[in-house]
Coordinates of C-alpha atoms and ligand atoms in Angstrom, one line a residue:
M1 CA 0.0 0.0 0.0
E2 CA 1.3 3.4 -0.9
W3 CA 1.4 6.1 1.9
S4 CA 0.7 9.1 -0.4
P5 CA 0.3 12.5 1.3
S6 CA -3.4 12.6 0.4
F7 CA -3.9 9.2 1.9
I8 CA -2.2 10.3 5.1
A9 CA -4.2 13.5 5.2
S10 CA -7.6 11.8 4.7
T11 CA -6.7 9.1 7.3
A12 CA -5.8 11.8 9.8
C13 CA -9.1 13.6 9.0
L14 CA -11.0 10.3 9.4
I15 CA -9.3 9.6 12.8
A16 CA -9.9 13.2 14.0
F17 CA -13.6 13.1 12.9
S18 CA -14.1 9.7 14.5
S19 CA -12.6 10.8 17.8
L20 CA -14.8 13.9 17.7
L21 CA -17.8 11.8 17.1
L22 CA -16.7 9.5 19.9
S23 CA -16.2 12.4 22.4
L24 CA -19.6 13.9 21.4
F25 CA -21.2 10.5 21.9
K26 CA -19.5 10.2 25.3
H27 CA -20.5 13.7 26.4
F28 CA -24.1 13.8 25.1
F29 CA -25.1 10.1 25.5
W30 CA -22.8 7.7 27.3
E31 CA -21.8 9.7 30.4
P32 CA -25.3 11.0 31.3
A33 CA -26.9 7.6 30.6
S34 CA -24.4 5.8 32.8
L35 CA -24.5 8.4 35.5
S36 CA -28.3 8.2 35.5
H37 CA -28.1 4.4 35.8
S38 CA -25.8 4.5 38.8
L39 CA -27.8 7.2 40.6
L40 CA -31.0 5.3 40.1
R41 CA -29.3 2.1 41.3
G42 CA -28.2 4.0 44.5
G43 CA -31.9 4.8 45.2
L44 CA -32.1 8.5 43.9
V45 CA -35.0 9.8 41.9
V46 CA -33.6 10.8 38.5
L47 CA -35.6 12.3 35.7
P48 CA -35.1 10.7 32.2
Y49 CA -32.2 12.3 30.2
S50 CA -33.1 13.5 26.7
P51 CA -30.0 13.8 24.6
I52 CA -28.4 17.3 24.5
V53 CA -31.3 19.2 26.1
G54 CA -31.6 17.0 29.2
S55 CA -34.8 18.0 31.1
V56 CA -34.9 21.5 29.8
S57 CA -37.8 21.1 27.3
H58 CA -39.8 19.3 30.0
L59 CA -39.1 22.1 32.4
K60 CA -40.2 24.7 29.9
R61 CA -43.5 22.8 29.1
V62 CA -44.4 22.7 32.8
R63 CA -43.5 26.4 33.2
D64 CA -45.6 27.5 30.2
A65 CA -48.5 25.5 31.5
A66 CA -48.3 27.3 34.9
A67 CA -48.3 30.7 33.3
S68 CA -52.1 30.9 33.2
L69 CA -52.7 29.8 36.8
V70 CA -54.4 32.1 39.2
L71 CA -55.0 31.2 42.9
P72 CA -58.6 31.5 44.2
S73 CA -57.8 33.9 47.0
P74 CA -54.9 35.8 48.5
S75 CA -55.1 33.6 51.6
D76 CA -54.1 30.7 49.4
H77 CA -50.4 30.5 49.9
H78 CA -49.8 27.3 47.9
I79 CA -47.8 29.4 45.4
A80 CA -45.2 26.8 44.6
P81 CA -47.0 25.4 41.6
L82 CA -47.0 28.9 40.1
V83 CA -43.5 30.0 41.2
L84 CA -41.5 26.8 41.0
P85 CA -43.9 24.7 38.9
F86 CA -41.3 22.1 37.7
Y87 CA -39.9 21.4 41.1
T88 CA -43.3 21.2 42.6
R89 CA -44.7 18.8 40.1
I90 CA -41.8 16.4 40.5
S91 CA -41.6 16.7 44.2
L92 CA -45.3 16.0 44.6
Q93 CA -44.9 12.8 42.6
A94 CA -41.5 11.7 43.9
G95 CA -40.5 13.9 46.8
L96 CA -37.3 15.7 47.3
P97 CA -34.4 15.3 46.6
F98 CA -34.3 14.4 42.9
V99 CA -32.0 14.9 40.0
Y100 CA -32.8 16.5 36.7
W101 CA -30.7 17.4 33.7
W102 CA -29.7 21.0 32.8
G103 CA -28.5 19.9 29.3
T104 CA -25.9 17.3 30.1
Q105 CA -25.3 18.6 33.7
P106 CA -27.0 16.7 36.5
R107 CA -28.6 18.9 39.0
L108 CA -29.6 17.7 42.5
V109 CA -32.6 19.6 44.0
I110 CA -32.2 19.5 47.8
S111 CA -34.0 20.8 50.7
D112 CA -32.3 19.1 53.6
P113 CA -31.1 21.9 55.9
D114 CA -27.9 20.0 57.0
D115 CA -27.0 19.5 53.3
I116 CA -27.7 23.2 52.6
K117 CA -25.5 24.2 55.5
Q118 CA -22.6 22.3 54.1
I119 CA -22.9 23.8 50.6
L120 CA -23.5 27.4 51.7
S121 CA -21.3 27.5 54.8
S122 CA -18.9 24.8 55.9
R123 CA -17.8 23.9 52.4
F124 CA -18.6 27.2 50.6
K125 CA -15.1 27.6 49.2
D126 CA -15.5 24.4 47.2
Y127 CA -18.7 25.5 45.5
K128 CA -19.4 28.5 43.2
R129 CA -22.3 29.7 41.2
S130 CA -22.6 28.0 37.8
D131 CA -21.0 29.5 34.7
I132 CA -24.5 30.0 33.1
T133 CA -25.4 32.4 36.0
Y134 CA -22.1 34.2 35.7
K135 CA -22.4 34.7 32.0
F136 CA -25.7 36.4 32.4
L137 CA -24.8 38.4 35.5
S138 CA -21.2 39.5 34.5
R139 CA -22.5 41.1 31.3
L140 CA -24.7 43.3 33.6
L141 CA -22.5 43.7 36.6
G142 CA -18.9 43.3 35.6
K143 CA -16.9 41.8 38.4
G144 CA -18.8 43.1 41.5
L145 CA -19.4 41.2 44.7
L146 CA -22.2 39.0 43.3
T147 CA -20.1 37.9 40.3
S148 CA -16.7 37.4 41.9
E149 CA -15.1 34.3 43.4
G150 CA -12.1 33.3 45.5
Q151 CA -9.6 35.9 46.8
D152 CA -11.1 38.5 44.6
W153 CA -14.5 38.1 46.3
H154 CA -12.9 37.9 49.7
N155 CA -11.1 41.2 49.3
Q156 CA -14.3 43.0 48.0
R157 CA -16.4 41.6 50.8
S158 CA -13.8 42.7 53.5
I159 CA -14.0 46.2 52.2
L160 CA -17.7 46.5 51.5
R161 CA -19.0 44.9 54.7
H162 CA -18.0 48.2 56.5
A163 CA -20.4 50.1 54.4
F164 CA -23.3 47.9 55.6
F165 CA -22.7 48.0 59.3
P166 CA -26.0 49.0 61.1
E167 CA -24.5 52.2 62.5
K168 CA -23.5 53.3 59.0
L169 CA -26.9 52.4 57.6
N170 CA -28.7 54.4 60.3
G171 CA -27.5 57.6 58.6
M172 CA -29.6 56.7 55.6
V173 CA -33.0 56.5 57.3
D174 CA -33.7 60.1 56.5
A175 CA -33.1 59.7 52.8
M176 CA -35.4 56.6 52.8
S177 CA -38.1 58.4 54.7
K178 CA -38.0 61.3 52.3
C179 CA -38.5 59.0 49.3
A180 CA -41.4 57.2 51.1
M181 CA -43.0 60.6 51.7
E182 CA -42.8 61.4 48.0
M183 CA -44.9 58.2 47.3
V184 CA -47.3 59.1 50.1
K185 CA -47.9 62.6 48.5
T186 CA -48.7 61.0 45.1
W187 CA -51.2 58.6 46.6
E188 CA -52.7 61.3 48.7
K189 CA -53.3 63.4 45.6
A190 CA -55.0 60.4 43.9
V191 CA -57.2 59.9 47.0
E192 CA -58.1 63.6 47.1
E193 CA -58.9 63.7 43.4
E194 CA -61.2 60.6 43.7
G195 CA -63.1 62.2 46.7
G196 CA -61.5 60.4 49.7
Q197 CA -60.8 56.9 48.3
A198 CA -58.8 55.7 45.4
E199 CA -57.7 52.5 43.7
V200 CA -53.9 52.5 43.0
E201 CA -51.8 49.9 41.4
V202 CA -49.1 50.1 44.0
A203 CA -46.4 47.6 42.7
H204 CA -45.0 50.0 40.1
H205 CA -45.0 53.0 42.5
I206 CA -43.2 50.9 45.0
K207 CA -40.6 49.9 42.4
D208 CA -40.0 53.6 41.5
T209 CA -39.7 54.5 45.2
M210 CA -37.2 51.7 45.7
A211 CA -35.1 52.9 42.8
D212 CA -35.2 56.4 44.3
I213 CA -34.1 55.1 47.6
I214 CA -31.2 53.1 46.2
A215 CA -30.1 56.0 44.1
R216 CA -30.3 58.5 47.0
T217 CA -28.6 56.2 49.5
S218 CA -25.9 55.2 46.9
F219 CA -25.1 58.6 45.5
G220 CA -26.3 61.3 47.9
S221 CA -25.4 64.6 46.3
S222 CA -24.9 63.0 42.9
Y223 CA -28.4 61.5 43.2
E224 CA -30.0 62.9 40.0
K225 CA -27.1 61.7 37.9
G226 CA -27.1 58.3 39.7
K227 CA -30.8 57.9 39.2
A228 CA -30.6 58.4 35.5
V229 CA -27.8 55.8 35.3
F230 CA -29.9 53.3 37.3
E231 CA -32.9 53.9 34.9
R232 CA -30.6 52.9 32.0
Q233 CA -29.4 49.9 33.9
A234 CA -33.0 48.8 34.4
Q235 CA -33.5 49.1 30.6
L236 CA -30.4 47.1 30.1
V237 CA -31.7 44.3 32.3
E238 CA -35.0 44.2 30.3
L239 CA -33.0 43.9 27.1
I240 CA -30.6 41.2 28.3
M241 CA -33.5 39.2 29.7
Q242 CA -35.1 39.1 26.2
D243 CA -32.0 37.3 24.9
L244 CA -31.2 35.4 28.1
V245 CA -31.0 31.9 26.6
L246 CA -28.9 33.0 23.6
N247 CA -26.6 35.1 25.8
S248 CA -25.9 32.3 28.2
T249 CA -25.6 29.5 25.7
I250 CA -23.8 30.9 22.6
P251 CA -20.2 31.8 23.3
G252 CA -19.4 35.4 22.3
Y253 CA -23.1 36.1 21.5
K254 CA -22.9 39.6 23.1
Y255 CA -20.5 40.7 20.3
I256 CA -22.9 39.9 17.5
P257 CA -24.5 43.1 16.2
T258 CA -28.2 42.2 16.7
W259 CA -30.7 45.0 17.3
I260 CA -30.8 44.1 21.0
N261 CA -27.0 43.9 21.3
I262 CA -26.6 47.3 19.6
Q263 CA -29.0 48.9 22.1
C264 CA -27.2 47.1 24.9
W265 CA -23.8 48.4 23.8
R266 CA -25.1 52.0 23.8
L267 CA -26.5 51.6 27.3
E268 CA -23.5 49.8 28.6
K269 CA -21.2 52.6 27.3
S270 CA -23.2 55.4 28.8
I271 CA -23.7 53.7 32.2
E272 CA -20.0 53.0 32.4
K273 CA -19.0 56.5 31.4
E274 CA -21.3 58.2 33.8
L275 CA -20.6 55.9 36.8
V276 CA -16.8 56.5 36.3
E277 CA -17.5 60.2 36.2
I278 CA -19.5 60.1 39.5
V279 CA -16.8 58.0 41.3
E280 CA -13.9 60.0 40.0
E281 CA -15.6 63.3 40.9
R282 CA -16.2 62.0 44.4
R283 CA -12.6 60.9 44.8
R284 CA -11.5 64.3 43.6
V285 CA -13.7 66.3 45.9
A286 CA -12.7 64.0 48.9
R287 CA -9.0 64.6 48.1
S288 CA -9.3 68.3 47.9
S289 CA -11.5 68.6 51.0
S290 CA -9.3 66.3 53.0
A291 CA -6.3 68.4 52.0
A292 CA -8.2 71.5 53.2
V293 CA -9.2 70.1 56.6
G294 CA -6.0 68.0 57.1
G295 CA -7.7 64.5 56.4
G296 CA -10.2 62.8 58.6
N297 CA -13.4 60.8 58.2
G298 CA -16.6 61.8 56.4
V299 CA -14.9 63.6 53.5
Y300 CA -16.3 61.0 51.0
G301 CA -19.9 61.4 52.3
E302 CA -22.3 59.2 54.2
D303 CA -24.0 57.5 51.2
L304 CA -23.1 54.0 50.0
L305 CA -20.6 55.3 47.5
G306 CA -18.9 57.5 50.2
L307 CA -18.9 54.6 52.7
M308 CA -17.4 52.3 50.0
L309 CA -14.6 54.7 49.3
S310 CA -13.9 55.4 52.9
S311 CA -14.0 51.7 53.8
E312 CA -11.1 51.3 51.5
E313 CA -9.1 53.5 53.8
Q314 CA -9.8 51.3 56.8
V315 CA -8.3 48.3 55.1
E316 CA -5.7 50.1 53.1
A317 CA -3.1 49.0 55.7
R318 CA -3.7 45.5 54.3
R319 CA -3.3 46.8 50.8
M320 CA -6.9 46.1 49.7
M321 CA -8.2 48.8 47.5
L322 CA -11.1 48.9 45.1
T323 CA -10.2 50.3 41.7
T324 CA -12.6 52.8 40.1
R325 CA -13.6 49.9 37.8
Q326 CA -14.6 47.8 40.8
V327 CA -16.5 50.6 42.6
V328 CA -18.5 51.1 39.3
D329 CA -19.3 47.4 39.3
E330 CA -20.3 47.5 42.9
C331 CA -22.7 50.4 42.2
K332 CA -24.3 48.3 39.4
T333 CA -24.5 45.3 41.7
F334 CA -26.2 47.1 44.6
F335 CA -28.9 48.4 42.2
F336 CA -29.4 45.0 40.6
A337 CA -29.4 43.0 43.8
G338 CA -31.2 45.4 46.0
H339 CA -33.9 47.0 43.8
E340 CA -36.2 44.3 42.5
T341 CA -35.8 42.2 45.6
T342 CA -36.9 44.9 48.1
S343 CA -39.6 46.1 45.7
H344 CA -41.2 42.7 45.6
L345 CA -40.9 42.2 49.4
L346 CA -42.8 45.4 49.8
A347 CA -45.4 44.5 47.1
W348 CA -46.1 41.2 48.8
T349 CA -46.3 42.8 52.2
M350 CA -48.9 45.2 50.8
V351 CA -50.9 42.2 49.5
M352 CA -50.7 40.5 52.9
L353 CA -51.7 43.6 54.9
G354 CA -54.4 44.5 52.3
H355 CA -55.9 41.1 52.8
Y356 CA -55.2 40.5 56.6
V357 CA -56.5 43.9 57.7
D358 CA -56.4 42.8 61.3
W359 CA -52.6 42.5 61.0
Q360 CA -52.5 45.9 59.2
E361 CA -54.4 47.5 62.2
R362 CA -52.0 45.9 64.7
A363 CA -49.0 47.1 62.8
R364 CA -50.5 50.6 62.5
Q365 CA -51.2 50.7 66.3
E366 CA -47.6 49.9 66.9
V367 CA -46.3 52.5 64.5
L368 CA -48.5 55.2 66.0
Q369 CA -47.6 54.2 69.5
E370 CA -43.8 54.5 68.7
L371 CA -43.7 57.3 66.2
A372 CA -47.0 59.1 66.4
A373 CA -46.9 61.4 63.3
L374 CA -43.1 61.7 63.2
P375 CA -41.2 60.5 60.2
P376 CA -39.4 57.2 61.0
A377 CA -35.9 57.6 62.5
A378 CA -33.2 55.0 63.1
H379 CA -34.0 54.6 66.8
H380 CA -37.7 53.8 66.1
L381 CA -37.0 50.9 63.8
P382 CA -36.0 48.2 66.4
K383 CA -39.2 49.0 68.3
L384 CA -41.4 48.0 65.4
K385 CA -41.6 44.4 66.4
I386 CA -45.0 43.5 64.9
L387 CA -43.9 44.9 61.6
N388 CA -40.8 42.8 61.8
T389 CA -42.8 39.6 62.3
I390 CA -45.0 40.6 59.3
L391 CA -41.9 41.1 57.1
Y392 CA -40.4 37.8 58.1
E393 CA -43.6 35.9 57.5
T394 CA -43.9 37.5 54.1
L395 CA -40.3 36.6 53.3
R396 CA -41.0 33.1 54.4
L397 CA -44.1 32.6 52.2
Y398 CA -43.1 34.9 49.3
P399 CA -39.3 34.9 49.3
P400 CA -38.2 37.4 46.6
V401 CA -35.4 34.9 45.6
P402 CA -37.3 31.6 45.4
E403 CA -34.4 29.4 44.6
L404 CA -30.6 29.7 45.1
G405 CA -29.2 29.2 41.7
P406 CA -27.0 26.3 40.8
R407 CA -23.8 25.7 42.7
V408 CA -21.0 23.7 41.1
E409 CA -17.6 22.6 42.3
A410 CA -15.1 25.4 42.3
S411 CA -11.9 23.5 41.5
S412 CA -10.8 20.1 40.2
D413 CA -9.1 19.1 43.5
Y414 CA -12.2 19.6 45.7
K415 CA -13.2 16.9 48.2
S416 CA -16.6 15.5 47.7
L417 CA -19.4 16.5 50.0
D418 CA -21.1 14.0 52.3
L419 CA -24.8 14.8 51.7
K420 CA -27.8 13.0 53.2
S421 CA -29.6 13.7 50.0
M422 CA -27.2 11.5 48.1
K423 CA -28.4 8.5 50.1
G424 CA -24.9 7.3 51.0
M425 CA -23.4 7.7 47.5
Q426 CA -20.5 10.0 46.7
V427 CA -21.4 13.2 44.9
P428 CA -20.3 12.6 41.3
K429 CA -18.0 15.1 39.6
G430 CA -19.9 17.7 37.7
M431 CA -23.0 17.5 39.8
S432 CA -24.7 20.9 40.5
F433 CA -27.0 21.7 43.3
S434 CA -30.2 23.8 43.4
I435 CA -31.8 25.0 46.6
P436 CA -35.5 25.8 46.3
L437 CA -35.9 28.3 49.3
L438 CA -39.6 28.5 48.6
L439 CA -40.1 24.7 49.3
L440 CA -37.7 24.8 52.3
H441 CA -39.8 27.6 53.9
R442 CA -42.9 25.5 53.6
D443 CA -41.5 22.2 54.9
K444 CA -44.0 21.0 57.5
E445 CA -41.3 19.0 59.3
L446 CA -39.4 22.3 59.9
W447 CA -42.3 24.7 60.4
G448 CA -45.2 22.6 61.7
D449 CA -48.6 21.8 60.2
D450 CA -49.5 25.4 59.8
A451 CA -46.5 26.0 57.4
D452 CA -48.9 27.1 54.6
E453 CA -50.7 29.7 56.7
F454 CA -49.9 33.4 57.2
R455 CA -49.1 33.6 60.9
P456 CA -46.5 36.4 61.7
E457 CA -46.8 35.5 65.4
R458 CA -44.6 32.4 64.8
F459 CA -41.7 34.9 64.7
N460 CA -42.6 36.6 68.0
E461 CA -39.5 35.2 69.7
G462 CA -37.2 35.5 66.8
I463 CA -36.2 33.3 63.9
T464 CA -34.6 30.5 65.9
K465 CA -37.7 29.8 67.9
A466 CA -39.9 29.9 64.8
C467 CA -38.5 26.8 63.1
K468 CA -36.6 23.7 63.9
H469 CA -33.3 24.3 62.1
P470 CA -31.0 27.4 61.7
C471 CA -31.1 26.7 57.9
A472 CA -34.9 26.5 57.6
F473 CA -35.3 30.3 56.9
L474 CA -33.0 31.6 54.2
P475 CA -34.6 34.5 52.3
F476 CA -31.2 36.1 52.3
S477 CA -29.2 32.9 51.9
F478 CA -26.7 31.8 54.5
G479 CA -23.0 31.6 55.3
P480 CA -20.1 33.8 54.1
R481 CA -22.0 34.7 50.9
T482 CA -25.2 35.7 52.7
C483 CA -26.9 38.9 51.3
I484 CA -24.7 41.8 52.3
G485 CA -27.7 44.1 51.9
Q486 CA -30.1 42.4 54.3
N487 CA -30.0 45.0 57.0
F488 CA -30.4 47.7 54.4
A489 CA -33.4 45.9 52.9
L490 CA -35.2 45.4 56.2
M491 CA -34.5 49.0 57.2
E492 CA -36.0 50.5 54.0
A493 CA -39.0 48.1 54.1
K494 CA -39.8 49.2 57.7
V495 CA -39.3 52.9 56.9
V496 CA -41.6 52.7 53.8
L497 CA -44.3 50.6 55.5
A498 CA -44.3 52.7 58.7
T499 CA -44.8 55.8 56.6
L500 CA -47.7 54.2 54.6
L501 CA -49.4 52.9 57.8
Q502 CA -49.2 56.4 59.2
H503 CA -51.1 57.9 56.2
F504 CA -53.5 55.2 54.8
R505 CA -55.9 52.4 55.6
F506 CA -55.9 50.1 52.7
R507 CA -57.4 46.8 51.4
L508 CA -56.9 44.7 48.3
S509 CA -59.1 45.7 45.4
P510 CA -61.6 43.1 44.2
N511 CA -59.6 43.5 40.9
Y512 CA -56.5 41.9 42.4
M513 CA -55.6 38.5 41.0
H514 CA -53.4 36.3 43.1
A515 CA -50.9 35.0 40.6
P516 CA -47.2 35.1 41.7
F517 CA -44.6 34.1 39.2
T518 CA -40.9 34.0 38.8
A519 CA -38.7 36.3 36.6
I520 CA -35.5 36.0 38.7
T521 CA -37.6 37.3 41.6
V522 CA -41.1 36.3 42.7
R523 CA -43.5 39.0 41.3
P524 CA -47.3 39.6 41.2
R525 CA -48.2 38.8 37.6
Y526 CA -51.2 41.3 37.4
G527 CA -49.9 44.0 39.7
V528 CA -51.2 44.9 43.1
P529 CA -54.3 47.1 43.0
I530 CA -55.1 48.5 46.4
I531 CA -58.0 50.7 47.7
L532 CA -56.6 53.5 49.7
D533 CA -58.3 55.6 52.4
S534 CA -56.5 58.6 53.8
I535 CA -56.1 58.7 57.6
N536 CA -55.2 62.4 57.7
S537 CA -55.9 64.0 61.0
T538 CA -56.4 60.8 63.0
V539 CA -52.6 60.3 63.1
G540 CA -51.2 61.0 66.5
Ligands
HEM601 C1 -35.6 41.8 50.4 C2 -34.5 42.1 49.8 C3 -33.4 41.2 49.4 C4 -33.4 39.8 49.3 C5 -34.5 38.9 49.6 C6 -32.0 39.4 49.0 C7 -31.6 38.1 48.8 C8 -30.3 37.8 48.5 C9 -29.9 36.4 48.3 C10 -30.8 35.2 48.5 C11 -28.6 36.4 48.0 C12 -27.7 35.2 47.7 C13 -27.8 34.9 46.2 C14 -27.0 33.6 45.9 O1 -26.2 33.2 46.6 O2 -27.3 33.1 44.8 C15 -28.2 37.8 48.0 C16 -26.9 38.2 47.7 C17 -26.5 39.5 47.6 N1 -27.3 40.6 47.9 FE1 -29.2 40.6 48.5 N2 -31.3 40.6 48.8 C18 -32.0 41.7 49.1 C19 -31.6 43.0 49.2 C20 -30.4 43.4 48.9 C21 -29.9 44.8 48.9 C22 -30.8 46.0 49.3 C23 -28.6 44.8 48.5 C24 -27.7 46.0 48.3 C25 -27.9 47.2 48.6 C26 -28.2 43.5 48.2 C27 -27.0 43.1 47.8 C28 -26.6 41.8 47.6 C29 -25.2 41.4 47.2 C30 -24.1 42.3 46.8 C31 -25.2 40.0 47.2 C32 -24.0 39.1 46.9 C33 -23.2 38.8 48.2 C34 -22.0 38.0 48.0 O3 -22.0 37.1 47.1 O4 -21.1 38.1 48.8 N3 -29.3 42.6 48.4 N4 -29.3 38.6 48.3

């Protein structure tokens, strides 16, 4: 046989092609099928694997079918079939835990609090958010706290945590209260125009007010400019969400000049430019005022941006500094992570108080007793205990983040976890984990037989007495990567609600339809129409 160059080339091509086919076969068929088999043999519930797409088409069918569901009444808190329809359907048939397939990646859905504790706390360094989550988020947020890992994350968190200390946040209550009063004035005007009572769709007013609060508390004196930037960021989120699947699956998709991408590029450029200007201007002013007064604290300002920049100084000795680029990414992160979440917490609390008007009245009595007609101040907030229990109960039944997105192993030399959910088996390499907080918060073993009822009094003696495990209530997650903004969020929720309770009695409109759904956060599908009555002179 003659070994001509063309024979050698075609043989090499054939070998390359065959090995490509073999590795595709291995990746898309053989490995998932054999893993499925061994997990099933070990006693786990595993959904059938469909080549390439895994369980994704099944998941989408169930989600689409749930889109038309409406619950009969706001006192029906069985929202899991609407909010996490896929998990609910499977767990009703087979229980938790179970494994489904995100493409070729196996995903274990767990709700055992000890297992959750390992993943989020004791072994948190070995697990990170999945690449799909990062692809989507890093386009929006760059490399801020939410999208960083390892040492990078650790340095940022060490600097930023100073900005969220309660004594620092206390200085922001005034700004929060002013924003809440703006909303009250708009609603009072509507009530006056309608002759003493008005129906208002409150969800979008709340969202605007929350945007206002985060812009004011982030940027203080540069508020107007900051608010305009955040408005553009909200548009950017909408646009990226439209192309979410393409963005997270096709490598380099964001560079293709589609109509949406071109809009995104424009927005990204202007957001970037203006945030850099705000940060550099603040640094410049701080430098010149510090030179004038001979240094000292407070020169950066008491808003989040100022606190971020002055926190840098406190850890400078350890040579940890945020670059302007990082500060810009943190500003975007705070808006993204703190705006929708808190808006929806407040919208659901309005639904609960508009339906359980006895709880509304109790909360109002407490607010009037502690504040009379005064605007909320930092020292009032710890005294609003009933309001606190109402917020916790709303966070339990309607957690704005219903599921902690997939965690995967962070490095190749990780040591496998020892999870009860794996029924004695080793966690296979490449397994990801999903933690459905919504289902955890309704687990009757952890919360008792009344887990599906709205009973704020279960929190009367704090979170630990309300449930049977420290990891049963995780609206803000748990462990080192717990939400950095949770004190901020609860503070603004209390300030806004206390202000509303001082000024209005309200109830849900008969037009309200109880249909929560998930679009990253848990939202009311048809808004929250509320009937408002002004309290006026009865306050105090
Ligand atoms: C009711 C309101 C809020 C809820 C329910 C909430 C919930 C959460 C949850 C569940 C996580 C963990 C996500 C995960 O691990 O996948 C998280 C992380 C985070 N949240 Fe919040 N959040 C709220 C408000 C805020 C606010 C107001 C801010 C900032 C001003 C904020 C900033 C962040 C940041 C930066 C992280 C990432 C922390 C890290 O990875 O170290 N959040 N939040």
